Amino acid sequence: MSVSGGTTTAMHLGPVLDQAAVVLATTVDAPRQARAFVRETLARWDWSSTEPAVLMVSEAVAETVLTADSARLVLTVHLHADRSIEVHVHDDDPTPATASPRHSDYTRRVLDDVADDWGVVRTEDDAGKIVWLRLAEPRRAELR
Amino acid sequence: VESLRIERAHQRVWLHGELDLAAFDDVLHTLAELDGQTILLDLAGVTFIDSTGLRTLMAARRDHAQLSVVNPSGVVVRLLDMTGTSELVLGEPKTNGAT
């Protein structure tokens, strides 16, 4: 993925009702740990149909593990007042991922398909970056 | 916690569970032991896959000319559709005369 994926302006379309965060070492186990954390968090918020959210988070965390020069990442899930979620994957490498174009291309296709919107921004102190992903609650989106 | 279980009998390999970044080495290592043979990689038991799992499948196809990916579960089919890789992953193996 690169900074041109999705829009580059962060974040939060509305008030944040609740949030949960976990710090993960950037190992091959991080995507599984991230999925478990997201399933648990969304279950606590009584979110319907968690698998699209789980897929986009696994995808973004795997990409961070493979491309970021960072020993750890911080995964934060925010619940907005409209029950949409915004996920942040924060690492300590300010360089946007550009290597391994084929893999990044598949990641981009999955995120384009699953997330309502997503992008990458540098942190304000320039010491890292945040991949952010937005998703409405599936069942409510269908009822709209 | 193991998220993927690999089962093997003769030339068939079954993957059960979550096919993600952590599974890459294990799957390719198992397939390497069957090198040169006709292999059926059965994905009926895959409950989760992301593009790193897709990368494992593509590496398996690249490394093993006689490997077929069979019985993709619903989540696998959806990911292949999303990424436009159905033909690459599920297409017939090339017959190159090796037996």
mmCIF file of C-alpha atoms in Angstrom:
data_model
loop_
_atom_site.group_PDB
_atom_site.id
_atom_site.type_symbol
_atom_site.label_atom_id
_atom_site.label_comp_id
_atom_site.label_asym_id
_atom_site.label_seq_id
_atom_site.Cartn_x
_atom_site.Cartn_y
_atom_site.Cartn_z
ATOM 1 C CA MET A 1 0.000 0.000 0.000
ATOM 2 C CA SER A 2 1.126 3.578 -0.351
ATOM 3 C CA VAL A 3 0.007 7.020 0.671
ATOM 4 C CA SER A 4 -2.065 7.212 -2.478
ATOM 5 C CA GLY A 5 -4.381 4.409 -1.269
ATOM 6 C CA GLY A 6 -7.699 5.888 -0.252
ATOM 7 C CA THR A 7 -7.658 9.454 0.930
ATOM 8 C CA THR A 8 -4.678 10.696 2.883
ATOM 9 C CA THR A 9 -6.541 12.812 5.384
ATOM 10 C CA ALA A 10 -7.256 11.264 8.739
ATOM 11 C CA MET A 11 -9.531 10.624 10.556
ATOM 12 C CA HIS A 12 -12.641 10.242 12.665
ATOM 13 C CA LEU A 13 -15.840 11.329 11.021
ATOM 14 C CA GLY A 14 -17.671 11.712 14.311
ATOM 15 C CA PRO A 15 -17.397 11.392 18.086
ATOM 16 C CA VAL A 16 -15.608 8.301 19.399
ATOM 17 C CA LEU A 17 -17.777 6.303 21.821
ATOM 18 C CA ASP A 18 -15.205 3.758 22.842
ATOM 19 C CA GLN A 19 -11.783 2.483 21.865
ATOM 20 C CA ALA A 20 -9.458 -0.432 22.538
ATOM 21 C CA ALA A 21 -5.753 -0.816 21.784
ATOM 22 C CA VAL A 22 -3.092 -3.513 21.847
ATOM 23 C CA VAL A 23 0.681 -3.453 21.224
ATOM 24 C CA LEU A 24 1.981 -6.300 19.063
ATOM 25 C CA ALA A 25 5.514 -7.359 18.133
ATOM 26 C CA THR A 26 5.928 -7.283 14.344
ATOM 27 C CA THR A 27 6.305 -11.053 13.925
ATOM 28 C CA VAL A 28 4.435 -13.495 11.687
ATOM 29 C CA ASP A 29 2.086 -14.113 14.624
ATOM 30 C CA ALA A 30 0.896 -10.489 14.690
ATOM 31 C CA PRO A 31 -1.929 -10.926 12.117
ATOM 32 C CA ARG A 32 -3.463 -13.793 14.130
ATOM 33 C CA GLN A 33 -3.147 -11.837 17.376
ATOM 34 C CA ALA A 34 -4.692 -8.801 15.680
ATOM 35 C CA ARG A 35 -7.636 -10.868 14.402
ATOM 36 C CA ALA A 36 -8.284 -12.291 17.868
ATOM 37 C CA PHE A 37 -8.180 -8.795 19.373
ATOM 38 C CA VAL A 38 -10.593 -7.382 16.790
ATOM 39 C CA ARG A 39 -13.039 -10.305 17.162
ATOM 40 C CA GLU A 40 -13.004 -9.882 20.940
ATOM 41 C CA THR A 41 -13.397 -6.097 20.801
ATOM 42 C CA LEU A 42 -16.237 -6.148 18.263
ATOM 43 C CA ALA A 43 -18.032 -8.888 20.207
ATOM 44 C CA ARG A 44 -17.896 -6.658 23.294
ATOM 45 C CA TRP A 45 -19.459 -3.841 21.261
ATOM 46 C CA ASP A 46 -22.100 -6.267 20.007
ATOM 47 C CA TRP A 47 -21.076 -5.670 16.416
ATOM 48 C CA SER A 48 -22.718 -7.869 13.796
ATOM 49 C CA SER A 49 -20.766 -9.784 11.152
ATOM 50 C CA THR A 50 -17.161 -9.214 12.190
ATOM 51 C CA GLU A 51 -15.347 -11.090 9.418
ATOM 52 C CA PRO A 52 -14.945 -8.195 6.929
ATOM 53 C CA ALA A 53 -13.366 -6.130 9.728
ATOM 54 C CA VAL A 54 -11.157 -9.064 10.695
ATOM 55 C CA LEU A 55 -9.979 -9.489 7.088
ATOM 56 C CA MET A 56 -9.048 -5.844 6.589
ATOM 57 C CA VAL A 57 -7.144 -5.735 9.892
ATOM 58 C CA SER A 58 -5.253 -8.965 9.164
ATOM 59 C CA GLU A 59 -4.339 -7.561 5.770
ATOM 60 C CA ALA A 60 -3.073 -4.225 7.107
ATOM 61 C CA VAL A 61 -1.146 -5.802 9.996
ATOM 62 C CA ALA A 62 0.526 -8.375 7.711
ATOM 63 C CA GLU A 63 1.575 -5.593 5.354
ATOM 64 C CA THR A 64 3.093 -3.674 8.280
ATOM 65 C CA VAL A 65 4.983 -6.771 9.472
ATOM 66 C CA LEU A 66 6.362 -7.384 5.967
ATOM 67 C CA THR A 67 7.313 -3.841 5.032
ATOM 68 C CA ALA A 68 7.781 -1.602 8.086
ATOM 69 C CA ASP A 69 11.158 -1.181 9.779
ATOM 70 C CA SER A 70 9.558 -1.248 13.220
ATOM 71 C CA ALA A 71 9.804 -3.712 16.120
ATOM 72 C CA ARG A 72 6.212 -3.214 17.209
ATOM 73 C CA LEU A 73 2.893 -1.873 16.094
ATOM 74 C CA VAL A 74 -0.049 -0.417 17.954
ATOM 75 C CA LEU A 75 -3.480 -1.564 16.846
ATOM 76 C CA THR A 76 -6.370 0.670 17.930
ATOM 77 C CA VAL A 77 -10.047 0.116 17.204
ATOM 78 C CA HIS A 78 -12.408 3.086 17.636
ATOM 79 C CA LEU A 79 -16.190 2.829 17.813
ATOM 80 C CA HIS A 80 -17.992 5.886 16.470
ATOM 81 C CA ALA A 81 -21.417 7.179 17.465
ATOM 82 C CA ASP A 82 -22.890 5.866 14.194
ATOM 83 C CA ARG A 83 -21.497 2.368 15.099
ATOM 84 C CA SER A 84 -18.905 2.529 12.320
ATOM 85 C CA ILE A 85 -15.372 1.584 13.310
ATOM 86 C CA GLU A 86 -12.044 3.154 12.499
ATOM 87 C CA VAL A 87 -8.949 0.992 12.904
ATOM 88 C CA HIS A 88 -5.430 2.417 13.199
ATOM 89 C CA VAL A 89 -2.265 0.381 12.653
ATOM 90 C CA HIS A 90 0.536 2.574 13.961
ATOM 91 C CA ASP A 91 4.228 1.688 13.439
ATOM 92 C CA ASP A 92 7.547 3.417 14.034
ATOM 93 C CA ASP A 93 8.640 3.625 10.382
ATOM 94 C CA PRO A 94 7.594 6.850 8.635
ATOM 95 C CA THR A 95 8.412 5.464 5.173
ATOM 96 C CA PRO A 96 5.357 4.398 3.205
ATOM 97 C CA ALA A 97 5.513 0.810 1.945
ATOM 98 C CA THR A 98 6.665 0.662 -1.645
ATOM 99 C CA ALA A 99 8.542 -2.643 -1.880
ATOM 100 C CA SER A 100 7.099 -5.921 -3.090
ATOM 101 C CA PRO A 101 4.628 -4.392 -5.547
ATOM 102 C CA ARG A 102 2.782 -7.599 -6.319
ATOM 103 C CA HIS A 103 1.915 -8.353 -2.736
ATOM 104 C CA SER A 104 1.076 -4.742 -2.039
ATOM 105 C CA ASP A 105 -1.190 -4.740 -5.060
ATOM 106 C CA TYR A 106 -3.243 -7.637 -3.646
ATOM 107 C CA THR A 107 -3.385 -5.952 -0.260
ATOM 108 C CA ARG A 108 -4.654 -2.818 -1.950
ATOM 109 C CA ARG A 109 -7.352 -4.758 -3.826
ATOM 110 C CA VAL A 110 -8.562 -6.411 -0.626
ATOM 111 C CA LEU A 111 -8.630 -3.129 1.304
ATOM 112 C CA ASP A 112 -10.371 -1.332 -1.571
ATOM 113 C CA ASP A 113 -12.987 -4.087 -1.621
ATOM 114 C CA VAL A 114 -13.558 -4.541 2.111
ATOM 115 C CA ALA A 115 -12.972 -1.161 3.766
ATOM 116 C CA ASP A 116 -15.349 1.763 3.185
ATOM 117 C CA ASP A 117 -12.259 3.962 3.054
ATOM 118 C CA TRP A 118 -8.612 3.642 4.034
ATOM 119 C CA GLY A 119 -5.313 5.434 3.777
ATOM 120 C CA VAL A 120 -1.880 6.030 5.244
ATOM 121 C CA VAL A 121 -0.681 9.140 7.098
ATOM 122 C CA ARG A 122 2.567 10.078 8.777
ATOM 123 C CA THR A 123 2.305 10.754 12.470
ATOM 124 C CA GLU A 124 2.586 14.430 13.423
ATOM 125 C CA ASP A 125 6.067 13.944 14.926
ATOM 126 C CA ASP A 126 7.258 12.277 11.665
ATOM 127 C CA ALA A 127 8.472 9.275 13.674
ATOM 128 C CA GLY A 128 6.010 6.780 12.268
ATOM 129 C CA LYS A 129 2.906 6.233 10.209
ATOM 130 C CA ILE A 130 -0.668 5.126 10.648
ATOM 131 C CA VAL A 131 -2.638 2.941 8.291
ATOM 132 C CA TRP A 132 -6.290 3.795 8.954
ATOM 133 C CA LEU A 133 -9.326 1.797 7.864
ATOM 134 C CA ARG A 134 -12.979 2.689 8.123
ATOM 135 C CA LEU A 135 -15.945 0.325 8.060
ATOM 136 C CA ALA A 136 -19.667 0.709 8.786
ATOM 137 C CA GLU A 137 -21.380 -2.058 10.726
ATOM 138 C CA PRO A 138 -22.478 -4.469 7.964
ATOM 139 C CA ARG A 139 -26.032 -5.219 9.083
ATOM 140 C CA ARG A 140 -26.898 -1.574 9.711
ATOM 141 C CA ALA A 141 -25.399 -0.592 6.378
ATOM 142 C CA GLU A 142 -27.703 -3.091 4.660
ATOM 143 C CA LEU A 143 -30.776 -1.758 6.450
ATOM 144 C CA ARG A 144 -30.078 1.821 5.464
ATOM 145 C CA VAL B 1 -1.853 -21.282 19.565
ATOM 146 C CA GLU B 2 -1.740 -22.964 16.186
ATOM 147 C CA SER B 3 -4.193 -21.398 13.806
ATOM 148 C CA LEU B 4 -3.540 -23.787 10.923
ATOM 149 C CA ARG B 5 -3.456 -27.593 10.947
ATOM 150 C CA ILE B 6 -1.866 -29.441 8.026
ATOM 151 C CA GLU B 7 -2.923 -33.009 7.304
ATOM 152 C CA ARG B 8 -1.313 -35.236 4.728
ATOM 153 C CA ALA B 9 -2.150 -38.601 3.196
ATOM 154 C CA HIS B 10 -0.470 -39.874 0.047
ATOM 155 C CA GLN B 11 -0.530 -37.050 -2.468
ATOM 156 C CA ARG B 12 -3.269 -35.037 -0.818
ATOM 157 C CA VAL B 13 -2.656 -32.195 1.650
ATOM 158 C CA TRP B 14 -5.513 -30.666 3.649
ATOM 159 C CA LEU B 15 -5.314 -27.261 5.291
ATOM 160 C CA HIS B 16 -7.635 -26.692 8.260
ATOM 161 C CA GLY B 17 -8.042 -23.289 9.883
ATOM 162 C CA GLU B 18 -6.530 -19.904 9.163
ATOM 163 C CA LEU B 19 -4.187 -19.457 6.200
ATOM 164 C CA ASP B 20 -2.195 -16.329 6.997
ATOM 165 C CA LEU B 21 1.373 -15.012 7.198
ATOM 166 C CA ALA B 22 2.386 -17.484 9.934
ATOM 167 C CA ALA B 23 1.400 -20.461 7.751
ATOM 168 C CA PHE B 24 3.680 -19.619 4.827
ATOM 169 C CA ASP B 25 6.779 -21.621 5.874
ATOM 170 C CA ASP B 26 4.841 -24.602 7.281
ATOM 171 C CA VAL B 27 2.763 -25.102 4.150
ATOM 172 C CA LEU B 28 5.676 -24.744 1.739
ATOM 173 C CA HIS B 29 7.830 -27.030 3.896
ATOM 174 C CA THR B 30 5.154 -29.748 3.865
ATOM 175 C CA LEU B 31 4.774 -29.450 0.102
ATOM 176 C CA ALA B 32 8.555 -29.572 -0.407
ATOM 177 C CA GLU B 33 8.551 -33.069 1.102
ATOM 178 C CA LEU B 34 6.260 -34.151 -1.746
ATOM 179 C CA ASP B 35 8.367 -32.535 -4.428
ATOM 180 C CA GLY B 36 8.090 -33.995 -7.905
ATOM 181 C CA GLN B 37 4.778 -35.710 -7.227
ATOM 182 C CA THR B 38 1.241 -34.889 -8.194
ATOM 183 C CA ILE B 39 -0.204 -32.959 -5.254
ATOM 184 C CA LEU B 40 -3.793 -32.031 -4.432
ATOM 185 C CA LEU B 41 -3.934 -29.120 -1.987
ATOM 186 C CA ASP B 42 -7.402 -29.270 -0.426
ATOM 187 C CA LEU B 43 -8.759 -25.996 0.979
ATOM 188 C CA ALA B 44 -12.245 -27.124 2.100
ATOM 189 C CA GLY B 45 -11.246 -26.579 5.749
ATOM 190 C CA VAL B 46 -9.819 -23.069 5.374
ATOM 191 C CA THR B 47 -11.811 -20.708 7.615
ATOM 192 C CA PHE B 48 -9.757 -17.556 7.005
ATOM 193 C CA ILE B 49 -7.397 -16.341 4.286
ATOM 194 C CA ASP B 50 -5.845 -12.956 3.499
ATOM 195 C CA SER B 51 -3.453 -11.907 0.738
ATOM 196 C CA THR B 52 -0.482 -13.439 2.572
ATOM 197 C CA GLY B 53 -2.344 -16.767 2.410
ATOM 198 C CA LEU B 54 -2.892 -16.088 -1.269
ATOM 199 C CA ARG B 55 0.850 -15.561 -1.596
ATOM 200 C CA THR B 56 1.410 -19.009 -0.065
ATOM 201 C CA LEU B 57 -0.901 -20.581 -2.648
ATOM 202 C CA MET B 58 0.832 -18.772 -5.511
ATOM 203 C CA ALA B 59 4.272 -19.813 -4.226
ATOM 204 C CA ALA B 60 3.012 -23.408 -4.001
ATOM 205 C CA ARG B 61 1.806 -23.284 -7.619
ATOM 206 C CA ARG B 62 5.110 -21.742 -8.720
ATOM 207 C CA ASP B 63 7.255 -24.321 -6.881
ATOM 208 C CA HIS B 64 5.255 -27.398 -7.854
ATOM 209 C CA ALA B 65 4.282 -27.816 -11.493
ATOM 210 C CA GLN B 66 2.036 -30.797 -10.649
ATOM 211 C CA LEU B 67 0.092 -29.139 -7.843
ATOM 212 C CA SER B 68 -3.646 -28.514 -8.023
ATOM 213 C CA VAL B 69 -5.570 -26.389 -5.537
ATOM 214 C CA VAL B 70 -8.949 -28.067 -4.918
ATOM 215 C CA ASN B 71 -12.163 -27.574 -2.922
ATOM 216 C CA PRO B 72 -11.714 -23.891 -2.071
ATOM 217 C CA SER B 73 -13.965 -22.907 0.829
ATOM 218 C CA GLY B 74 -16.244 -19.862 0.641
ATOM 219 C CA VAL B 75 -13.716 -17.468 2.162
ATOM 220 C CA VAL B 76 -11.061 -18.645 -0.306
ATOM 221 C CA VAL B 77 -13.378 -18.168 -3.285
ATOM 222 C CA ARG B 78 -14.245 -14.654 -2.079
ATOM 223 C CA LEU B 79 -10.592 -13.653 -1.692
ATOM 224 C CA LEU B 80 -9.675 -15.042 -5.124
ATOM 225 C CA ASP B 81 -12.575 -13.075 -6.648
ATOM 226 C CA MET B 82 -11.560 -9.904 -4.809
ATOM 227 C CA THR B 83 -7.979 -10.128 -6.037
ATOM 228 C CA GLY B 84 -8.697 -11.463 -9.539
ATOM 229 C CA THR B 85 -6.509 -14.530 -8.967
ATOM 230 C CA SER B 86 -8.970 -17.424 -9.419
ATOM 231 C CA GLU B 87 -7.405 -18.648 -12.653
ATOM 232 C CA LEU B 88 -3.839 -18.310 -11.316
ATOM 233 C CA VAL B 89 -4.607 -20.342 -8.214
ATOM 234 C CA LEU B 90 -7.282 -22.798 -9.367
ATOM 235 C CA GLY B 91 -6.251 -23.302 -13.012
ATOM 236 C CA GLU B 92 -5.150 -26.739 -14.226
ATOM 237 C CA PRO B 93 -1.469 -27.517 -13.671
ATOM 238 C CA LYS B 94 0.644 -27.265 -16.801
ATOM 239 C CA THR B 95 1.472 -30.684 -18.202
ATOM 240 C CA ASN B 96 5.191 -30.540 -18.767
ATOM 241 C CA GLY B 97 5.818 -34.264 -19.231
ATOM 242 C CA ALA B 98 7.228 -34.808 -15.744
ATOM 243 C CA THR B 99 5.703 -37.734 -13.907
#
